[in-house]
CSV table of C-alpha atoms in Angstrom, one decimal:
chain,number,residue,atom,x,y,z
A,1,MET,CA,-45.1,-110.2,-59.5
A,2,ARG,CA,-41.8,-112.6,-59.8
A,3,VAL,CA,-40.5,-111.4,-56.2
A,4,ALA,CA,-43.6,-112.0,-54.4
A,5,GLY,CA,-43.8,-115.7,-55.8
A,6,LEU,CA,-40.3,-116.2,-54.7
A,7,GLY,CA,-40.9,-114.6,-51.3
A,8,LEU,CA,-43.6,-117.1,-50.5
A,9,SER,CA,-41.8,-120.0,-51.9
A,10,LEU,CA,-38.9,-119.4,-50.1
A,11,LEU,CA,-41.0,-118.9,-46.7
A,12,LEU,CA,-43.2,-122.1,-47.8
A,13,VAL,CA,-39.7,-123.9,-47.8
A,14,ALA,CA,-38.6,-122.2,-44.5
A,15,GLY,CA,-41.5,-124.3,-42.5
A,16,CYS,CA,-43.6,-121.1,-42.2
A,17,SER,CA,-46.7,-123.3,-43.6
A,18,GLY,CA,-47.6,-126.9,-43.3
A,19,ALA,CA,-48.7,-129.2,-40.8
A,20,SER,CA,-45.7,-128.4,-38.2
A,21,ALA,CA,-45.7,-124.6,-39.0
A,22,PRO,CA,-43.8,-122.3,-36.8
A,23,ALA,CA,-46.4,-119.8,-37.6
A,24,GLU,CA,-48.8,-122.2,-35.4
A,25,ALA,CA,-46.1,-122.1,-32.3
A,26,VAL,CA,-45.8,-118.4,-33.0
A,27,PRO,CA,-48.7,-116.9,-34.6
A,28,ALA,CA,-46.9,-113.5,-35.1
A,29,LEU,CA,-45.0,-115.3,-37.6
A,30,GLY,CA,-48.0,-115.8,-39.9
A,31,SER,CA,-49.4,-112.2,-39.8
A,32,ILE,CA,-45.8,-110.9,-40.7
A,33,LEU,CA,-45.7,-113.1,-43.7
A,34,GLY,CA,-48.9,-111.7,-44.6
A,35,ARG,CA,-47.9,-108.5,-44.3
A,36,VAL,CA,-44.4,-109.1,-46.2
A,37,ASP,CA,-46.6,-110.8,-49.1
A,38,ARG,CA,-48.9,-107.7,-49.7
A,39,ALA,CA,-46.1,-105.0,-49.6
A,40,ILE,CA,-44.0,-106.9,-52.0
A,41,ALA,CA,-47.3,-107.3,-54.4
A,42,GLY,CA,-47.9,-103.9,-53.9
A,43,LYS,CA,-44.5,-102.8,-54.7
A,44,GLN,CA,-43.7,-101.2,-51.6
A,45,PHE,CA,-40.6,-102.8,-50.7
A,46,ASP,CA,-39.3,-100.6,-48.1
A,47,GLN,CA,-42.5,-101.7,-46.1
A,48,ALA,CA,-41.3,-105.4,-47.2
A,49,ARG,CA,-38.0,-105.1,-46.0
A,50,GLN,CA,-39.3,-103.6,-42.6
A,51,GLU,CA,-41.7,-106.4,-42.3
A,52,LEU,CA,-38.7,-108.9,-42.7
A,53,ASP,CA,-36.8,-107.0,-40.2
A,54,ARG,CA,-40.0,-107.8,-37.9
A,55,LEU,CA,-40.1,-111.5,-39.3
A,56,VAL,CA,-36.6,-112.0,-38.2
A,57,GLN,CA,-37.0,-110.3,-34.8
A,58,THR,CA,-39.8,-112.4,-33.7
A,59,THR,CA,-38.0,-115.7,-34.9
A,60,LEU,CA,-35.0,-114.8,-32.8
A,61,GLU,CA,-37.3,-114.2,-30.0
A,62,ALA,CA,-39.2,-117.3,-30.5
A,63,ARG,CA,-36.0,-119.2,-30.7
A,64,GLU,CA,-34.6,-117.7,-27.3
A,65,ALA,CA,-37.9,-118.1,-25.7
A,66,GLY,CA,-38.2,-122.0,-26.9
A,67,ASP,CA,-41.2,-121.6,-28.8
A,68,LEU,CA,-39.0,-122.6,-31.9
A,69,ASP,CA,-35.9,-125.0,-31.9
A,70,SER,CA,-33.1,-124.0,-34.3
A,71,ALA,CA,-34.0,-126.6,-37.3
A,72,GLN,CA,-37.2,-124.3,-37.2
A,73,ALA,CA,-35.8,-120.9,-37.1
A,74,GLU,CA,-32.5,-121.2,-39.2
A,75,PRO,CA,-34.5,-121.8,-42.4
A,76,ILE,CA,-36.5,-119.1,-41.8
A,77,LEU,CA,-33.8,-116.7,-41.2
A,78,ALA,CA,-32.2,-118.1,-44.6
A,79,ALA,CA,-35.2,-117.5,-46.4
A,80,VAL,CA,-35.4,-114.0,-45.2
A,81,ILE,CA,-31.7,-113.2,-46.3
A,82,SER,CA,-32.1,-114.7,-49.5
A,83,LEU,CA,-35.7,-112.8,-50.2
A,84,THR,CA,-34.1,-109.5,-48.9
A,85,THR,CA,-31.5,-109.8,-51.4
A,86,LYS,CA,-33.9,-110.3,-54.3
A,87,LEU,CA,-36.1,-106.9,-53.6
A,88,PRO,CA,-35.4,-104.3,-55.6
A,89,ARG,CA,-33.6,-101.3,-54.0
A,90,PRO,CA,-34.2,-97.7,-55.1
A,91,GLN,CA,-31.0,-96.5,-56.7
A,92,PRO,CA,-29.7,-93.4,-54.8
A,93,ALA,CA,-28.1,-92.0,-57.8
A,94,ASP,CA,-31.7,-92.8,-59.6
A,95,ASP,CA,-33.8,-91.0,-56.7
A,96,LYS,CA,-31.1,-87.9,-56.5
A,97,MET,CA,-31.3,-87.6,-60.5
A,98,ARG,CA,-35.4,-87.8,-60.2
A,99,GLU,CA,-35.0,-85.2,-57.8
A,100,GLU,CA,-32.8,-82.8,-59.7
A,101,LEU,CA,-34.9,-83.4,-62.8
A,102,GLU,CA,-37.9,-82.6,-60.8
A,103,LYS,CA,-36.4,-79.2,-59.5
A,104,GLU,CA,-35.3,-78.4,-62.9
A,105,ARG,CA,-38.7,-79.0,-64.2
A,106,GLU,CA,-40.5,-76.8,-61.4
A,107,LYS,CA,-37.8,-74.1,-62.4
A,108,LEU,CA,-38.6,-74.3,-66.1
A,109,GLU,CA,-42.1,-74.0,-65.2
A,110,LYS,CA,-41.7,-71.1,-63.1
A,111,GLU,CA,-39.8,-69.4,-65.8
A,112,LEU,CA,-42.2,-70.3,-68.5
A,113,GLU,CA,-45.0,-68.6,-66.1
A,114,ALA,CA,-42.9,-65.7,-65.7
A,115,GLU,CA,-42.6,-65.6,-69.5
A,116,LYS,CA,-46.3,-65.6,-70.2
A,117,LYS,CA,-47.0,-63.0,-67.6
A,118,LYS,CA,-44.3,-60.9,-69.1
A,119,LEU,CA,-45.4,-61.2,-72.6
A,120,ALA,CA,-49.5,-60.7,-71.6
A,121,GLU,CA,-48.1,-57.4,-69.8
A,122,SER,CA,-46.3,-56.2,-73.0
A,123,LYS,CA,-49.4,-57.0,-75.2
A,124,GLU,CA,-51.6,-55.4,-72.8
A,125,GLU,CA,-49.1,-52.3,-72.5
A,126,ALA,CA,-48.9,-52.3,-76.4
A,127,ALA,CA,-52.7,-52.5,-76.6
A,128,ASN,CA,-52.5,-49.5,-73.9
A,129,LYS,CA,-50.2,-47.1,-76.1
A,130,GLN,CA,-52.1,-48.0,-79.3
A,131,GLU,CA,-55.5,-46.7,-77.7
A,132,GLU,CA,-53.8,-43.6,-76.4
A,133,THR,CA,-52.1,-43.0,-79.9
A,134,ARG,CA,-55.6,-43.6,-81.3
A,135,GLN,CA,-57.3,-41.1,-78.8
A,136,GLY,CA,-54.6,-38.2,-78.6
A,137,ASP,CA,-52.3,-39.1,-81.3
A,138,PRO,CA,-49.7,-36.2,-81.9
A,139,GLN,CA,-49.8,-37.1,-85.7
A,140,GLN,CA,-53.5,-37.1,-85.8
A,141,GLY,CA,-53.7,-34.3,-83.9
A,142,GLU,CA,-51.4,-32.2,-85.8
A,143,PRO,CA,-53.3,-31.7,-88.9
A,144,GLN,CA,-56.2,-30.2,-86.4
A,145,HIS,CA,-53.7,-27.7,-85.0
A,146,GLU,CA,-52.1,-26.9,-88.5
A,147,GLU,CA,-55.2,-26.1,-90.2
A,148,PRO,CA,-55.9,-23.2,-87.7
A,149,GLN,CA,-52.4,-22.1,-88.1
A,150,HIS,CA,-52.5,-22.6,-92.0
A,151,GLU,CA,-55.6,-20.6,-92.0
A,152,ASP,CA,-54.5,-17.8,-90.1
A,153,LYS,CA,-51.2,-17.5,-92.3
A,154,ASN,CA,-53.4,-17.7,-95.2
A,155,LYS,CA,-55.3,-14.8,-93.5
A,156,GLU,CA,-52.3,-13.0,-93.0
A,157,ASP,CA,-51.3,-13.6,-96.6
A,158,LYS,CA,-54.6,-12.1,-97.9
A,159,LYS,CA,-54.4,-9.1,-95.7
A,160,LYS,CA,-51.1,-8.3,-97.0
A,161,GLN,CA,-52.0,-8.9,-100.6
A,162,ASP,CA,-55.0,-6.7,-99.8
A,163,LYS,CA,-52.9,-4.1,-98.3
A,164,ARG,CA,-50.3,-4.1,-101.0
A,165,GLY,CA,-53.5,-4.0,-103.6
A,166,GLY,CA,-54.6,-0.9,-101.8
A,167,ASP,CA,-51.4,0.9,-101.7
A,168,GLU,CA,-50.8,0.3,-105.3
A,169,GLY,CA,-54.5,1.1,-106.2
A,170,GLY,CA,-53.7,4.4,-104.1
A,171,LYS,CA,-50.6,5.3,-105.9
A,172,GLU,CA,-52.4,5.4,-109.4
A,173,GLU,CA,-55.2,6.9,-107.9
A,174,GLY,CA,-53.4,9.5,-106.0
A,175,GLY,CA,-50.8,10.4,-108.0
A,176,GLY,CA,-48.3,7.8,-107.3
A,177,ASN,CA,-46.9,9.1,-104.2
A,178,GLY,CA,-48.1,6.1,-102.5
A,179,ARG,CA,-50.8,7.5,-100.5
A,180,SER,CA,-54.4,6.9,-101.1
A,181,SER,CA,-56.4,9.8,-102.4
A,182,LYS,CA,-59.5,8.2,-100.6
A,183,HIS,CA,-58.2,9.1,-97.3
A,184,ARG,CA,-56.4,12.7,-98.1
A,185,PRO,CA,-57.9,15.4,-100.3
A,186,ASP,CA,-56.2,16.0,-103.5
A,187,ASP,CA,-54.3,19.3,-103.3
A,188,GLY,CA,-53.6,19.2,-107.0
A,189,HIS,CA,-50.2,18.5,-106.7
A,190,GLY,CA,-50.7,14.9,-106.5
A,191,ASN,CA,-50.0,15.0,-102.8
């Protein structure tokens, strides 16, 4: 990565390596520099910033302790400042936007899942209603009920016709008084 190369070159120029490297006088500087490099290579820029802050703190403490002189410490501090400004910073607006988009995506996924569930329930309910209709459909059941009613009506009509036919027959045979001679003896007067 370009930033990692830049970081190493800045720190090399600052004197963290070489024959009279400050890392020889203060071993912690070398280990911190290694962690900075790994963090930058892994694109863990927040971690790299934390390690650079440790590098500054360790450099200042070493200068105060007399382990480093100002000529050695100043280039290290300048390189850290330069490198820190070159590291990409997360954009708060981008993070906020990303967060909002993630929340919106999750919300839409939940709504989609709810709609799928409603659709499945509707299909199941429709299938159940259709099955109920097939088993006890009032339309299919009506002809079964109507046929006996229709047959009863036909039987009643037939009885009425038979009765009328019997009455008419009685009139002809019995002299026309509407009474059947089959049921009464003929008195000779048509009665």
